[in-house]
Amino acid sequence: MSRFDGPSSFRPALRAGARFSREAKDRPILTFESVYKSYRSGSPVLRGVHLTIERGEFVFVTGSSGAGKSTLLRLLYRSETVDDGRILFLGKDIARLKDDAIPFLRRNIGVVFQDFKLVPAWSVYENVAVALEVLGLPARLIRTRVGEALERVGLAGRGNDLAGVLSGGEQQRVATARAIVGEPALILADEPTGNLDPQLAIDILGLFEEVHEAGTTVVFATHDRTLLEVRPRRVVVLDEGKALDVPQGITIESDDHYRLPN
Amino acid sequence: MISLSTALRARRGMMREWRLHALSIFSLAVAFVCLGASLLVVTNLRALEDRWAHAGRASVYLKDNASAEDIESVKQALLKVSGVKQVRYVSGQQARLDFGANQQERASSLAALPAEAFPSTLEVDVVPEMTDTELSDMAAKLQKVPSVEDVETYRAWTERLSRLISGGVAASALLALVVLGAVLAVVGSTIRLALQRRRTEVEVLKLVGATDGFVKGPYILEGSVQGAMGAVGATGLLAALFTIVRGRLDGEFVTLLGLQPQFLPWYAVVGLVCSGALLGAFAAMGSLRKLVLV
């Protein structure tokens, strides 16, 4: 059984002295309870979002530009804090985490961005290995695991290349390798295909599906409707600050309308 | 505790931005040269003060009309004083000859000086343990002897030198403050600039769960290395200048001051380098206080 073989192998990264609660295994990985968030008074981006995501799910989060997709994800990795409500990650309220606990939350979450967020002057290897270096793992183990991650994203043997000279698709693969190398419980993808052509976008989506098949929960934010049609999965539509949950997926009727299943 | 990862990341950062760091180290070296030079002056003045304070000698200037018997009786009386090692009579003529031997190029000018310019003396050697008070007491008693014109214990010179050293120490302290400011400003600016240039790196580190200590560690180490290297560079530069100056003026120093100039003692050099490292680390810590959280 490989380390990617499914939810049962999951153990979160914990702070020194913290104990892993076995009950956490049975809880939903994410629960949003009446979450409010606004950047300007009077115009909240999220208005009482309720949502539950179980472990091992693949969920698309969609909505028009400014609907709050990125905000939702930023709240998850505590780049932002909620104004009201609770977000529970394995039963723990993310908003109540102290500053020194945030790194340990992030070690359980892999994040992939539209703009890749790679260090251009670093090699592919260095960009991926950084996620393990922060854990203080031995160099030999880091080498092995980075090699495996690069192989999974189709970049085996490219470790010495500078990240800055790679194509967009390759850079997104490096970012994905960095997100999965630490075996996080949850992967957040914030418009990861936004800068890629349609075929590459489908390839990258396939990559996330492979990661998901290995047991990782994936929350994939996109406004690319074709991706939603290509893979009919659970979709959360953000509209006017509310989350509309569509478990069977949606189809696109026209440029402006989603058709929800009956 | 500095981990290997911190050291490697600091090394990588410094190698990638070596120009920025080299400029910073050069600026720090200039500041440390000023401090090092003042310390060097103070160190040598102290050595001079020490030498003079423990010169263990006094000169008893005799009146022109002092007879050989008077001189001999003073000499014998001095030899009986506890702490006096040796008493040597130097005639005025001998004094002129001795001085002329060291100032050969001015021999003609010396010849024109009157005989009173070189009085006969009794040069008294005392043990170094003899205190200033004991020496002063002896001088006071000697001045009451009719054949004695004056007694020079060289204490006034030592006191003047002490005042000069106090001034030098104060100047060094002031320079240390200037250097402190320079290190804080230079290292702080360099680290802030490096942080700005490596913003993406910091963002990535925070995203993958790096603690503040993990992110800041290499920058603090870089600041520390800059401070230490600045001090090392300054010490090297100062040593080179010192060697050149001493090579050309060594004889003059010995003639004028009676001792060879010395470079900074090893503990002062180590102190300078350690201070540089500590100041650099503190400056870096200060500039990282407002590290942007992602």
PDB file of N, CA, C and O in Angstrom, chain A residues 116-141:
ATOM      1  N   PHE A 116       0.531  30.213 -10.162  1.00  0.00           N
ATOM      2  CA  PHE A 116       1.498  29.159  -9.786  1.00  0.00           C
ATOM      3  C   PHE A 116       2.205  29.405  -8.455  1.00  0.00           C
ATOM      4  O   PHE A 116       2.505  28.487  -7.732  1.00  0.00           O
ATOM      5  N   LYS A 117       2.572  30.638  -8.186  1.00  0.00           N
ATOM      6  CA  LYS A 117       3.332  30.988  -6.974  1.00  0.00           C
ATOM      7  C   LYS A 117       4.561  30.085  -6.792  1.00  0.00           C
ATOM      8  O   LYS A 117       4.765  29.450  -5.759  1.00  0.00           O
ATOM      9  N   LEU A 118       5.393  30.088  -7.828  1.00  0.00           N
ATOM     10  CA  LEU A 118       6.678  29.384  -7.749  1.00  0.00           C
ATOM     11  C   LEU A 118       7.772  30.431  -7.608  1.00  0.00           C
ATOM     12  O   LEU A 118       7.579  31.581  -7.988  1.00  0.00           O
ATOM     13  N   VAL A 119       8.913  30.029  -7.086  1.00  0.00           N
ATOM     14  CA  VAL A 119      10.055  30.952  -7.032  1.00  0.00           C
ATOM     15  C   VAL A 119      10.846  30.728  -8.322  1.00  0.00           C
ATOM     16  O   VAL A 119      11.440  29.659  -8.507  1.00  0.00           O
ATOM     17  N   PRO A 120      10.825  31.692  -9.237  1.00  0.00           N
ATOM     18  CA  PRO A 120      11.415  31.478 -10.564  1.00  0.00           C
ATOM     19  C   PRO A 120      12.905  31.142 -10.525  1.00  0.00           C
ATOM     20  O   PRO A 120      13.395  30.396 -11.370  1.00  0.00           O
ATOM     21  N   ALA A 121      13.609  31.695  -9.523  1.00  0.00           N
ATOM     22  CA  ALA A 121      15.065  31.474  -9.465  1.00  0.00           C
ATOM     23  C   ALA A 121      15.418  30.118  -8.862  1.00  0.00           C
ATOM     24  O   ALA A 121      16.579  29.728  -8.867  1.00  0.00           O
ATOM     25  N   TRP A 122      14.451  29.430  -8.329  1.00  0.00           N
ATOM     26  CA  TRP A 122      14.693  28.103  -7.751  1.00  0.00           C
ATOM     27  C   TRP A 122      14.493  27.039  -8.825  1.00  0.00           C
ATOM     28  O   TRP A 122      13.712  27.232  -9.760  1.00  0.00           O
ATOM     29  N   SER A 123      15.135  25.923  -8.606  1.00  0.00           N
ATOM     30  CA  SER A 123      14.916  24.798  -9.519  1.00  0.00           C
ATOM     31  C   SER A 123      13.561  24.157  -9.213  1.00  0.00           C
ATOM     32  O   SER A 123      12.942  24.446  -8.176  1.00  0.00           O
ATOM     33  N   VAL A 124      13.121  23.309 -10.128  1.00  0.00           N
ATOM     34  CA  VAL A 124      11.868  22.575  -9.928  1.00  0.00           C
ATOM     35  C   VAL A 124      11.943  21.800  -8.616  1.00  0.00           C
ATOM     36  O   VAL A 124      11.013  21.820  -7.803  1.00  0.00           O
ATOM     37  N   TYR A 125      13.085  21.134  -8.413  1.00  0.00           N
ATOM     38  CA  TYR A 125      13.276  20.337  -7.195  1.00  0.00           C
ATOM     39  C   TYR A 125      13.108  21.208  -5.948  1.00  0.00           C
ATOM     40  O   TYR A 125      12.378  20.854  -5.016  1.00  0.00           O
ATOM     41  N   GLU A 126      13.786  22.366  -5.949  1.00  0.00           N
ATOM     42  CA  GLU A 126      13.747  23.242  -4.771  1.00  0.00           C
ATOM     43  C   GLU A 126      12.330  23.735  -4.497  1.00  0.00           C
ATOM     44  O   GLU A 126      11.911  23.841  -3.339  1.00  0.00           O
ATOM     45  N   ASN A 127      11.591  24.040  -5.583  1.00  0.00           N
ATOM     46  CA  ASN A 127      10.226  24.527  -5.415  1.00  0.00           C
ATOM     47  C   ASN A 127       9.314  23.485  -4.784  1.00  0.00           C
ATOM     48  O   ASN A 127       8.385  23.825  -4.062  1.00  0.00           O
ATOM     49  N   VAL A 128       9.586  22.233  -5.077  1.00  0.00           N
ATOM     50  CA  VAL A 128       8.747  21.162  -4.507  1.00  0.00           C
ATOM     51  C   VAL A 128       9.247  20.789  -3.116  1.00  0.00           C
ATOM     52  O   VAL A 128       8.460  20.610  -2.180  1.00  0.00           O
ATOM     53  N   ALA A 129      10.571  20.715  -2.994  1.00  0.00           N
ATOM     54  CA  ALA A 129      11.166  20.251  -1.729  1.00  0.00           C
ATOM     55  C   ALA A 129      10.855  21.184  -0.564  1.00  0.00           C
ATOM     56  O   ALA A 129      10.823  20.744   0.592  1.00  0.00           O
ATOM     57  N   VAL A 130      10.598  22.453  -0.857  1.00  0.00           N
ATOM     58  CA  VAL A 130      10.367  23.421   0.219  1.00  0.00           C
ATOM     59  C   VAL A 130       9.207  22.999   1.133  1.00  0.00           C
ATOM     60  O   VAL A 130       9.233  23.238   2.346  1.00  0.00           O
ATOM     61  N   ALA A 131       8.223  22.320   0.544  1.00  0.00           N
ATOM     62  CA  ALA A 131       7.068  21.896   1.350  1.00  0.00           C
ATOM     63  C   ALA A 131       7.457  20.832   2.375  1.00  0.00           C
ATOM     64  O   ALA A 131       6.772  20.665   3.387  1.00  0.00           O
ATOM     65  N   LEU A 132       8.546  20.119   2.100  1.00  0.00           N
ATOM     66  CA  LEU A 132       9.004  19.098   3.048  1.00  0.00           C
ATOM     67  C   LEU A 132      10.090  19.648   3.969  1.00  0.00           C
ATOM     68  O   LEU A 132      10.234  19.200   5.108  1.00  0.00           O
ATOM     69  N   GLU A 133      10.842  20.628   3.448  1.00  0.00           N
ATOM     70  CA  GLU A 133      11.900  21.229   4.285  1.00  0.00           C
ATOM     71  C   GLU A 133      11.299  21.888   5.521  1.00  0.00           C
ATOM     72  O   GLU A 133      11.885  21.849   6.604  1.00  0.00           O
ATOM     73  N   VAL A 134      10.134  22.501   5.359  1.00  0.00           N
ATOM     74  CA  VAL A 134       9.515  23.167   6.517  1.00  0.00           C
ATOM     75  C   VAL A 134       9.116  22.152   7.586  1.00  0.00           C
ATOM     76  O   VAL A 134       8.943  22.497   8.749  1.00  0.00           O
ATOM     77  N   LEU A 135       8.973  20.893   7.177  1.00  0.00           N
ATOM     78  CA  LEU A 135       8.622  19.851   8.149  1.00  0.00           C
ATOM     79  C   LEU A 135       9.856  19.310   8.854  1.00  0.00           C
ATOM     80  O   LEU A 135       9.742  18.526   9.795  1.00  0.00           O
ATOM     81  N   GLY A 136      11.023  19.699   8.356  1.00  0.00           N
ATOM     82  CA  GLY A 136      12.277  19.260   8.970  1.00  0.00           C
ATOM     83  C   GLY A 136      12.605  17.807   8.671  1.00  0.00           C
ATOM     84  O   GLY A 136      13.275  17.148   9.463  1.00  0.00           O
ATOM     85  N   LEU A 137      12.152  17.310   7.524  1.00  0.00           N
ATOM     86  CA  LEU A 137      12.446  15.922   7.168  1.00  0.00           C
ATOM     87  C   LEU A 137      13.896  15.780   6.733  1.00  0.00           C
ATOM     88  O   LEU A 137      14.500  16.734   6.233  1.00  0.00           O
ATOM     89  N   PRO A 138      14.467  14.579   6.871  1.00  0.00           N
ATOM     90  CA  PRO A 138      15.852  14.379   6.427  1.00  0.00           C
ATOM     91  C   PRO A 138      15.979  14.526   4.903  1.00  0.00           C
ATOM     92  O   PRO A 138      15.031  14.203   4.166  1.00  0.00           O
ATOM     93  N   ALA A 139      17.147  14.993   4.489  1.00  0.00           N
ATOM     94  CA  ALA A 139      17.374  15.299   3.060  1.00  0.00           C
ATOM     95  C   ALA A 139      17.119  14.081   2.164  1.00  0.00           C
ATOM     96  O   ALA A 139      16.564  14.216   1.061  1.00  0.00           O
ATOM     97  N   ARG A 140      17.506  12.900   2.637  1.00  0.00           N
ATOM     98  CA  ARG A 140      17.354  11.700   1.797  1.00  0.00           C
ATOM     99  C   ARG A 140      15.863  11.418   1.542  1.00  0.00           C
ATOM    100  O   ARG A 140      15.460  11.122   0.416  1.00  0.00           O
ATOM    101  N   LEU A 141      15.069  11.556   2.589  1.00  0.00           N
ATOM    102  CA  LEU A 141      13.623  11.321   2.456  1.00  0.00           C
ATOM    103  C   LEU A 141      13.003  12.376   1.542  1.00  0.00           C
ATOM    104  O   LEU A 141      12.134  12.072   0.713  1.00  0.00           O
TER     105      LEU A 141
END
